Amino acid sequence: MLATSMLVGGGLAAAGTAAADGAGTKAVLQPGVRHSGGVEYTDAKGNHHQLQGGILDLKTADGKKLQTYCIDLLNPTKPNAEYTEAGWGSTSLANKPNEAGKILWILKNSFPQVGPKDLSKASGIEGLTEDDAAVATQAAIWRLSDGLNTTPMNNSRAVQLTEYLSQKAVKLDEPKPTLSLSPSAVSGKVNDLLGPITVTSNGAVVDLSVDEAGAKAGMTVTDKDGKEIKTAKGGDQIYAKLAPGAKPGTAGIKASTAASVSVGRAFLGNLDGVHSQTLILAGSEPAKATAEVAVTWAPTGPIPAASAAIDCVQGAVVVTIVNNGDQDFSYTLAGQTGSVPPGGSKTVPVKVAEDTAYDLTVKGSGGFEKKFTGVLNCKTDTAVTPSPKPSVSTSATPSPSATPSTSPSVTKPATPSATPTGPVLANTGGGGQTPLLAGIAGALVIAGGAAVYTLRRRGRHSRA
């Protein structure tokens, strides 16, 4: 996810939300995993793993529920993590277009989009339940998203359904965002129409407004003819118009709509600068989606705008700088310097560490300053390295199962228990606790979302 903040310095300042990664539907991870069951796989080293697979719920600020599956098995979820809708290019699916398209087919042709009875009819597998359908769907998705041979445990119907979905899946095209405005930053001279800004939305009506700074500057949202508009629809192009003689400044155009998020849209999770397991949408109620464009204007001189997006093909945060003024715009970014001529633009990929919070700032002539922060997560782990000494962690990731201890070990959301002598169950979800698998490791307990029997793993994904 990307975010920006306004830092005023001299003349121009940046404001608003950065790129499409900050646009769309936002929600918070809820505790636990629903319609679930056990899943197992053996990794390339021959180590056996067992985990819980099913539906994880997100809840929007307006109380709407989003149903999701995991596409990031070996990364944990963070309780109450904030999630933002994103395109496949900003996730680990970016380098797996064929697999991503097949995941979308599975999502559209399985639970919850297709109920158990209809799924039984389509697959020829009698007696499917919601739990069967959910665990089979998750297992089939993990095969594509993480490249692991995941199979439901002790459930012949779910095993058959996983095979059916895996064999039938064909590549589909990526779904459109619920709402986005592109570009997410524009600039220009006071007396010009600033844009165009393209609206993409699956909502019937997109409401448009300006923020407080825009209202003070007499800024309005218009069509291509300069006529003020209050609403738009997907495919429309909109512009910003300033009052004559407006002093140099920056403001925001705000857009919102209520619509069901398209099945197959990814959701990026972040809690205090730490990545939370990437999810993919399986079903939603109509929910609010928002987007914003930063507008910068001046009568003369360099008039820059900057936006950014995560590009997982490049493994970078790609910053785009435009200059719609009449003088060169000189800038610094991540230790680099450069300039953009009048009417020109420059794209600057900035490599940042995987699973590490980044903080990038564009600074330039005229006091321009714009910050981008977030966490880049473009890879799924496919190998697991066990820790030589078992330990309890509230955010561990899967590692090889050891022989279960005769006494149960339980992880708690806040305070770790004593060091166990056998495998412990990682807290990888929202903090709820429900039974995982009866008869396995005694009284081990699930702590929510894609939970795993685990030894704490050292490495870049181990987090205390």
Coordinates of C-alpha atoms in Angstrom, one line a residue:
M1 CA 0.0 0.0 0.0
L2 CA 1.1 3.5 -0.6
A3 CA 0.2 6.6 1.4
T4 CA 1.2 10.3 1.2
S5 CA 1.4 13.2 3.5
M6 CA 1.5 16.9 2.9
L7 CA 4.8 18.6 3.7
V8 CA 4.8 22.3 3.0
G9 CA 8.0 23.9 2.1
G10 CA 8.2 27.3 0.4
G11 CA 5.7 27.3 -2.5
L12 CA 4.3 24.0 -3.6
A13 CA 3.4 21.0 -1.5
A14 CA 2.0 17.6 -2.3
A15 CA -1.2 16.2 -0.8
G16 CA -3.6 13.3 -1.3
T17 CA -3.4 9.6 -1.9
A18 CA -0.7 8.1 -4.0
A19 CA -1.5 6.2 -7.1
A20 CA -4.1 3.4 -7.5
D21 CA -2.6 1.4 -4.7
G22 CA -4.3 3.8 -2.2
A23 CA -7.6 3.8 -4.0
G24 CA -10.5 1.4 -4.0
T25 CA -12.1 -0.5 -1.1
K26 CA -10.4 -0.6 2.4
A27 CA -11.2 -3.0 5.2
V28 CA -9.8 -4.5 8.4
L29 CA -9.1 -8.2 9.0
Q30 CA -11.5 -10.0 11.3
P31 CA -10.7 -12.8 13.8
G32 CA -10.7 -16.4 12.8
V33 CA -11.2 -18.5 9.6
R34 CA -14.6 -19.7 8.5
H35 CA -15.8 -22.7 6.5
S36 CA -12.4 -24.3 7.0
G37 CA -10.6 -27.6 7.2
G38 CA -7.1 -29.1 7.4
V39 CA -4.7 -28.9 4.5
E40 CA -1.4 -30.6 4.1
Y41 CA 1.6 -30.5 1.8
T42 CA 5.2 -31.7 1.6
D43 CA 7.9 -29.2 0.7
A44 CA 10.8 -29.7 -1.7
K45 CA 13.0 -30.9 1.3
G46 CA 10.5 -33.6 2.2
N47 CA 9.2 -31.8 5.2
H48 CA 5.5 -32.4 6.0
H49 CA 3.3 -29.4 6.9
Q50 CA -0.3 -29.1 8.2
L51 CA -2.4 -26.0 8.3
Q52 CA -5.9 -24.6 8.2
G53 CA -7.5 -23.4 5.0
G54 CA -10.8 -21.5 4.5
I55 CA -12.4 -18.1 4.2
L56 CA -11.0 -15.0 6.0
D57 CA -13.3 -12.1 6.5
L58 CA -12.5 -8.4 6.1
K59 CA -14.9 -5.7 7.3
T60 CA -15.1 -2.2 5.8
A61 CA -15.6 1.0 7.7
D62 CA -19.3 1.0 6.7
G63 CA -19.7 -2.5 8.2
K64 CA -19.8 -4.5 5.0
K65 CA -18.2 -7.9 4.8
L66 CA -15.7 -9.1 2.3
Q67 CA -14.9 -12.8 1.9
T68 CA -11.4 -13.7 0.9
Y69 CA -8.9 -16.5 0.4
C70 CA -5.1 -16.5 1.0
I71 CA -2.6 -16.2 -1.8
D72 CA 0.4 -15.8 0.4
L73 CA 0.6 -19.0 2.4
L74 CA 4.0 -18.7 4.2
N75 CA 3.5 -15.1 5.3
P76 CA 1.4 -14.6 8.5
T77 CA -1.6 -12.4 8.9
K78 CA -1.6 -9.7 11.5
P79 CA -4.6 -9.3 13.8
N80 CA -6.6 -6.2 12.9
A81 CA -4.4 -5.4 9.9
E82 CA -5.6 -2.8 7.5
Y83 CA -6.2 -4.0 3.9
T84 CA -6.4 -2.0 0.7
E85 CA -7.7 -3.2 -2.7
A86 CA -4.9 -3.6 -5.3
G87 CA -4.3 -4.8 -8.8
W88 CA -2.3 -8.0 -9.4
G89 CA 0.7 -6.0 -10.5
S90 CA 1.2 -4.9 -6.9
T91 CA 1.3 -8.4 -5.5
S92 CA 3.1 -11.7 -5.9
L93 CA 0.7 -12.5 -8.8
A94 CA 2.5 -10.0 -11.0
N95 CA 5.0 -12.6 -12.3
K96 CA 2.4 -15.4 -12.5
P97 CA -0.2 -14.1 -15.0
N98 CA -1.3 -17.6 -16.1
E99 CA -1.7 -18.8 -12.5
A100 CA -3.5 -15.6 -11.5
G101 CA -6.0 -16.0 -14.3
K102 CA -6.7 -19.6 -13.2
I103 CA -7.2 -18.5 -9.6
L104 CA -9.9 -16.1 -10.9
W105 CA -11.6 -19.0 -12.7
I106 CA -11.6 -21.0 -9.5
L107 CA -13.0 -18.1 -7.5
K108 CA -15.8 -17.6 -10.0
N109 CA -16.7 -21.3 -10.2
S110 CA -16.5 -22.3 -6.6
F111 CA -17.6 -21.4 -3.1
P112 CA -19.0 -18.9 -2.2
Q113 CA -19.9 -17.8 -5.7
V114 CA -21.3 -21.2 -6.3
G115 CA -23.2 -23.0 -3.5
P116 CA -22.4 -26.5 -2.4
K117 CA -25.4 -28.1 -4.1
D118 CA -24.7 -26.5 -7.5
L119 CA -21.0 -27.3 -7.0
S120 CA -21.9 -30.9 -6.4
K121 CA -23.9 -30.9 -9.6
A122 CA -21.2 -29.3 -11.7
S123 CA -18.4 -31.5 -10.3
G124 CA -20.3 -34.8 -9.9
I125 CA -19.1 -35.0 -6.3
E126 CA -22.1 -35.8 -4.1
G127 CA -22.7 -34.3 -0.6
L128 CA -20.4 -31.3 -0.7
T129 CA -20.7 -29.0 2.3
E130 CA -19.7 -25.4 2.7
D131 CA -16.6 -26.5 4.7
D132 CA -15.7 -29.1 1.9
A133 CA -16.0 -26.4 -0.7
A134 CA -14.0 -23.7 1.1
V135 CA -11.1 -25.9 2.1
A136 CA -10.9 -27.4 -1.4
T137 CA -11.0 -24.0 -3.0
Q138 CA -8.2 -22.7 -0.7
A139 CA -6.1 -25.8 -1.4
A140 CA -6.5 -25.4 -5.2
I141 CA -5.7 -21.6 -5.0
W142 CA -2.5 -22.3 -3.0
R143 CA -1.3 -24.7 -5.7
L144 CA -1.3 -21.8 -8.1
S145 CA -0.4 -18.8 -5.9
D146 CA 2.4 -20.6 -3.9
G147 CA 3.4 -23.5 -6.1
L148 CA 2.8 -26.1 -3.4
N149 CA 0.9 -29.4 -3.8
T150 CA -1.6 -28.6 -1.1
T151 CA -4.3 -31.2 -0.4
P152 CA -7.3 -31.3 2.0
M153 CA -6.7 -33.7 5.0
N154 CA -9.0 -36.6 5.8
N155 CA -11.8 -35.4 3.5
S156 CA -12.3 -37.4 0.3
R157 CA -14.9 -35.0 -1.1
A158 CA -12.7 -32.0 -0.6
V159 CA -9.7 -33.8 -2.2
Q160 CA -11.9 -34.6 -5.2
L161 CA -13.1 -31.0 -5.5
T162 CA -9.5 -29.7 -5.3
E163 CA -8.5 -31.9 -8.2
Y164 CA -11.6 -30.9 -10.2
L165 CA -10.9 -27.2 -9.7
S166 CA -7.2 -27.6 -10.5
Q167 CA -7.9 -29.5 -13.7
K168 CA -10.8 -27.3 -15.0
A169 CA -9.3 -23.9 -14.3
V170 CA -8.5 -21.7 -17.3
K171 CA -6.9 -18.3 -17.5
L172 CA -9.3 -15.3 -17.2
D173 CA -8.5 -11.6 -17.5
E174 CA -7.8 -9.5 -14.4
P175 CA -10.9 -7.8 -13.0
K176 CA -11.2 -4.0 -12.9
P177 CA -10.8 -2.0 -9.7
T178 CA -13.9 -0.9 -7.7
L179 CA -12.8 2.7 -8.1
S180 CA -9.6 4.4 -9.3
L181 CA -8.6 7.8 -10.7
S182 CA -5.7 7.9 -13.1
P183 CA -3.3 9.7 -12.8
S184 CA -3.5 10.2 -9.1
A185 CA -1.6 13.5 -9.3
V186 CA -2.0 16.3 -11.9
S187 CA -0.6 19.8 -12.3
G188 CA -0.8 22.9 -14.5
K189 CA -1.2 26.6 -14.9
V190 CA -4.0 28.4 -13.0
N191 CA -6.1 29.3 -16.0
D192 CA -5.9 25.8 -17.6
L193 CA -8.1 22.8 -17.2
L194 CA -5.9 20.3 -15.3
G195 CA -6.2 16.7 -16.5
P196 CA -7.6 14.6 -18.0
I197 CA -8.2 12.2 -15.1
T198 CA -9.8 8.9 -16.1
V199 CA -12.4 7.4 -13.8
T200 CA -12.5 3.6 -13.6
S201 CA -15.3 2.1 -11.5
N202 CA -17.8 -0.7 -11.4
G203 CA -20.2 1.5 -9.4
A204 CA -23.2 3.0 -11.1
V205 CA -22.4 6.5 -9.9
V206 CA -19.2 8.1 -8.7
D207 CA -19.6 11.1 -6.4
L208 CA -17.0 13.9 -6.9
S209 CA -16.0 16.7 -4.6
V210 CA -13.0 18.8 -3.6
D211 CA -11.2 19.0 -0.3
E212 CA -11.1 22.1 2.0
A213 CA -8.0 23.5 0.3
G214 CA -9.7 23.1 -3.1
A215 CA -12.8 24.8 -1.9
K216 CA -10.8 27.8 -0.6
A217 CA -9.0 28.1 -3.9
G218 CA -12.3 28.0 -5.8
M219 CA -11.5 24.7 -7.5
T220 CA -14.2 22.7 -9.2
V221 CA -14.4 19.4 -11.0
T222 CA -15.5 19.7 -14.6
D223 CA -16.0 17.8 -17.9
K224 CA -13.7 18.5 -20.9
D225 CA -15.7 21.6 -21.7
G226 CA -15.1 23.1 -18.3
K227 CA -18.6 22.6 -17.1
E228 CA -18.8 21.8 -13.3
I229 CA -19.9 18.2 -12.5
K230 CA -20.7 16.5 -9.3
T231 CA -20.8 12.9 -10.5
A232 CA -19.2 10.6 -13.1
K233 CA -19.2 7.0 -14.2
G234 CA -16.6 4.5 -15.2
G235 CA -14.8 5.6 -18.4
D236 CA -15.4 9.3 -17.9
Q237 CA -12.6 11.8 -18.0
I238 CA -12.7 14.7 -15.5
Y239 CA -10.7 17.9 -15.0
A240 CA -9.8 20.3 -12.2
K241 CA -10.5 24.0 -12.8
L242 CA -9.2 26.9 -10.5
A243 CA -10.8 30.3 -9.9
P244 CA -9.1 33.0 -12.0
G245 CA -6.0 34.4 -10.2
A246 CA -5.8 31.6 -7.6
K247 CA -2.6 31.7 -5.7
P248 CA -0.1 28.7 -6.2
G249 CA -1.1 25.7 -4.2
T250 CA -2.2 22.1 -4.0
A251 CA -5.5 20.5 -3.2
G252 CA -7.4 17.2 -3.7
I253 CA -10.3 15.9 -5.8
K254 CA -12.2 13.2 -3.9
A255 CA -14.2 10.4 -5.4
S256 CA -16.4 7.8 -3.8
T257 CA -18.9 5.1 -4.9
A258 CA -20.7 2.1 -3.4
A259 CA -20.3 -1.2 -5.3
S260 CA -19.5 -4.8 -4.9
V261 CA -15.8 -5.4 -5.2
S262 CA -15.0 -7.6 -8.3
V263 CA -14.2 -11.2 -7.5
G264 CA -10.5 -11.7 -7.9
R265 CA -9.3 -8.3 -6.7
A266 CA -6.3 -8.6 -4.4
F267 CA -6.0 -7.0 -1.0
L268 CA -2.7 -5.9 0.5
G269 CA -2.4 -5.9 4.3
N270 CA -0.3 -3.7 6.5
L271 CA -0.1 -3.2 10.2
D272 CA 2.2 -0.5 11.5
G273 CA 4.6 -1.0 8.5
V274 CA 4.6 -4.8 8.6
H275 CA 3.2 -6.8 5.8
S276 CA 0.2 -9.0 6.5
Q277 CA -0.7 -12.0 4.3
T278 CA -2.0 -11.0 0.9
L279 CA -5.6 -12.0 0.2
I280 CA -7.9 -12.3 -2.8
L281 CA -11.6 -11.5 -2.9
A282 CA -14.1 -14.3 -3.2
G283 CA -17.3 -12.4 -2.6
S284 CA -18.5 -9.0 -1.2
E285 CA -21.5 -6.9 -0.2
P286 CA -21.8 -3.5 -1.9
A287 CA -19.2 -1.4 0.0
K288 CA -17.8 2.1 -0.1
A289 CA -14.7 2.7 -2.2
T290 CA -12.7 5.9 -2.4
A291 CA -10.0 7.5 -4.5
E292 CA -8.3 10.9 -4.6
V293 CA -6.2 13.0 -7.0
A294 CA -3.6 15.6 -5.9
V295 CA -3.9 18.8 -7.9
T296 CA -1.0 21.3 -8.0
W297 CA -1.2 24.7 -9.8
A298 CA 0.8 27.9 -10.3
P299 CA 0.8 30.8 -12.8
T300 CA 4.4 30.2 -14.0
G301 CA 7.7 28.3 -13.3
P302 CA 8.0 24.6 -12.7
I303 CA 4.6 23.0 -11.8
P304 CA 5.3 19.4 -10.8
A305 CA 3.1 16.4 -9.8
A306 CA 4.3 13.1 -8.5
S307 CA 2.6 9.7 -8.1
A308 CA 3.7 6.2 -7.2
A309 CA 2.7 2.6 -7.6
I310 CA 4.1 -0.7 -6.5
D311 CA 5.3 -2.7 -9.5
C312 CA 6.1 -6.3 -8.6
V313 CA 7.3 -7.1 -12.1
Q314 CA 10.2 -4.7 -11.4
G315 CA 10.2 -5.4 -7.7
A316 CA 10.2 -1.6 -7.1
V317 CA 8.1 1.4 -6.2
V318 CA 7.7 3.3 -9.4
V319 CA 7.5 7.1 -9.0
T320 CA 6.3 9.2 -11.9
I321 CA 7.1 12.9 -11.9
V322 CA 5.5 15.3 -14.4
N323 CA 6.1 19.0 -15.0
N324 CA 3.4 21.1 -16.6
G325 CA 5.1 24.4 -16.0
D326 CA 7.3 26.5 -18.2
Q327 CA 10.6 25.9 -16.5
D328 CA 12.6 22.8 -15.7
F329 CA 11.8 21.0 -12.5
S330 CA 14.8 19.7 -10.6
Y331 CA 14.3 16.9 -8.0
T332 CA 15.9 14.5 -5.7
L333 CA 14.6 11.0 -4.9
A334 CA 16.2 8.2 -3.0
G335 CA 19.7 9.6 -3.5
Q336 CA 19.1 10.3 -7.2
T337 CA 18.9 13.7 -8.8
G338 CA 17.3 14.7 -12.1
S339 CA 15.2 17.2 -13.9
V340 CA 12.0 17.1 -15.9
P341 CA 11.6 19.7 -18.7
P342 CA 8.4 21.7 -19.3
G343 CA 5.6 19.4 -20.5
G344 CA 7.7 16.4 -19.8
S345 CA 7.5 13.4 -17.4
K346 CA 10.0 10.9 -15.9
T347 CA 9.5 7.5 -14.4
V348 CA 11.9 6.5 -11.6
P349 CA 11.8 2.9 -10.3
V350 CA 13.1 2.7 -6.8
K351 CA 14.2 -0.7 -5.5
V352 CA 13.2 -1.3 -1.9
A353 CA 13.6 -4.3 0.3
E354 CA 11.1 -7.1 0.3
D355 CA 8.7 -7.1 3.4
T356 CA 10.3 -3.9 4.7
A357 CA 8.6 -0.6 5.3
Y358 CA 9.9 2.1 2.9
D359 CA 9.7 5.9 3.1
L360 CA 10.4 7.8 -0.2
T361 CA 10.3 11.5 -0.6
V362 CA 10.4 13.6 -3.8
K363 CA 11.9 17.0 -3.2
G364 CA 12.3 19.7 -5.8
S365 CA 12.5 23.3 -6.9
G366 CA 9.8 25.6 -5.6
G367 CA 9.6 23.9 -2.3
F368 CA 7.9 20.8 -3.7
E369 CA 7.9 17.8 -1.4
K370 CA 5.9 14.6 -1.5
K371 CA 6.2 11.5 0.6
F372 CA 5.3 7.9 -0.2
T373 CA 5.3 5.2 2.4
G374 CA 4.3 1.5 2.5
V375 CA 5.5 -2.1 2.5
L376 CA 6.5 -3.9 -0.7
N377 CA 5.7 -7.6 -0.8
C378 CA 6.2 -9.1 -4.2
K379 CA 7.2 -12.7 -3.4
T380 CA 5.8 -15.8 -1.8
D381 CA 8.2 -18.0 0.0
T382 CA 8.5 -21.6 -1.3
A383 CA 11.1 -23.0 1.1
V384 CA 11.1 -23.3 4.8
T385 CA 14.1 -23.3 7.1
P386 CA 13.4 -24.6 10.6
S387 CA 14.7 -22.9 13.7
P388 CA 17.1 -25.2 15.7
K389 CA 15.2 -24.3 18.9
P390 CA 11.4 -24.3 19.0
S391 CA 9.8 -21.2 20.3
V392 CA 6.4 -19.5 20.5
S393 CA 5.7 -16.5 18.3
T394 CA 2.6 -14.5 17.7
S395 CA 3.6 -14.0 14.1
A396 CA 5.5 -17.1 13.1
T397 CA 5.4 -18.8 9.7
P398 CA 5.2 -22.4 8.7
S399 CA 8.1 -24.8 9.2
P400 CA 8.5 -28.6 9.3
S401 CA 6.2 -30.4 11.8
A402 CA 8.0 -32.2 14.6
T403 CA 6.7 -35.1 16.6
P404 CA 3.8 -33.6 18.7
S405 CA 4.3 -33.1 22.4
T406 CA 2.1 -35.0 24.8
S407 CA 1.2 -31.8 26.4
P408 CA -0.6 -29.1 24.4
S409 CA 1.0 -25.8 23.5
V410 CA -1.0 -22.7 22.7
T411 CA 0.0 -19.3 21.4
K412 CA -1.8 -16.3 22.6
P413 CA -2.3 -13.0 20.7
A414 CA -0.3 -10.9 23.2
T415 CA 1.9 -12.9 25.7
P416 CA 3.8 -15.9 24.5
S417 CA 3.6 -19.1 26.6
A418 CA 6.6 -21.1 27.7
T419 CA 8.9 -22.7 25.2
P420 CA 7.2 -26.0 24.1
T421 CA 8.9 -29.3 23.4
G422 CA 6.9 -30.0 20.2
P423 CA 5.3 -28.0 17.4
V424 CA 3.3 -24.9 18.3
L425 CA 0.5 -23.3 16.4
A426 CA 1.2 -19.9 15.0
N427 CA -1.1 -17.0 15.4
T428 CA -1.5 -16.0 11.8
G429 CA -5.0 -14.6 11.8
G430 CA -7.1 -12.1 13.6
G431 CA -6.8 -13.4 17.1
G432 CA -9.8 -15.7 17.4
Q433 CA -9.2 -19.2 18.7
T434 CA -11.1 -22.3 17.4
P435 CA -10.2 -26.0 17.2
L436 CA -8.0 -27.0 14.3
L437 CA -8.0 -30.7 13.9
A438 CA -9.2 -33.2 16.5
G439 CA -6.8 -35.9 17.4
I440 CA -3.7 -34.0 16.1
A441 CA -1.3 -32.7 18.7
G442 CA -3.8 -33.0 21.4
A443 CA -5.3 -29.6 22.3
L444 CA -3.5 -27.4 19.8
V445 CA -5.7 -24.4 19.1
I446 CA -6.1 -22.2 16.0
A447 CA -5.5 -18.5 16.5
G448 CA -7.1 -17.5 13.2
G449 CA -6.5 -17.1 9.4
A450 CA -4.3 -19.7 7.7
A451 CA -3.0 -21.0 11.0
V452 CA -0.1 -23.5 10.9
Y453 CA 1.6 -26.1 13.0
T454 CA 5.0 -24.5 13.2
L455 CA 8.4 -24.2 14.7
R456 CA 9.4 -20.6 14.6
R457 CA 11.4 -19.9 11.4
R458 CA 14.4 -17.7 11.3
G459 CA 14.9 -15.4 8.3
R460 CA 13.3 -12.3 6.8
H461 CA 9.8 -13.5 7.5
S462 CA 10.3 -14.4 11.2
R463 CA 8.9 -11.5 13.3
A464 CA 8.8 -11.5 17.1

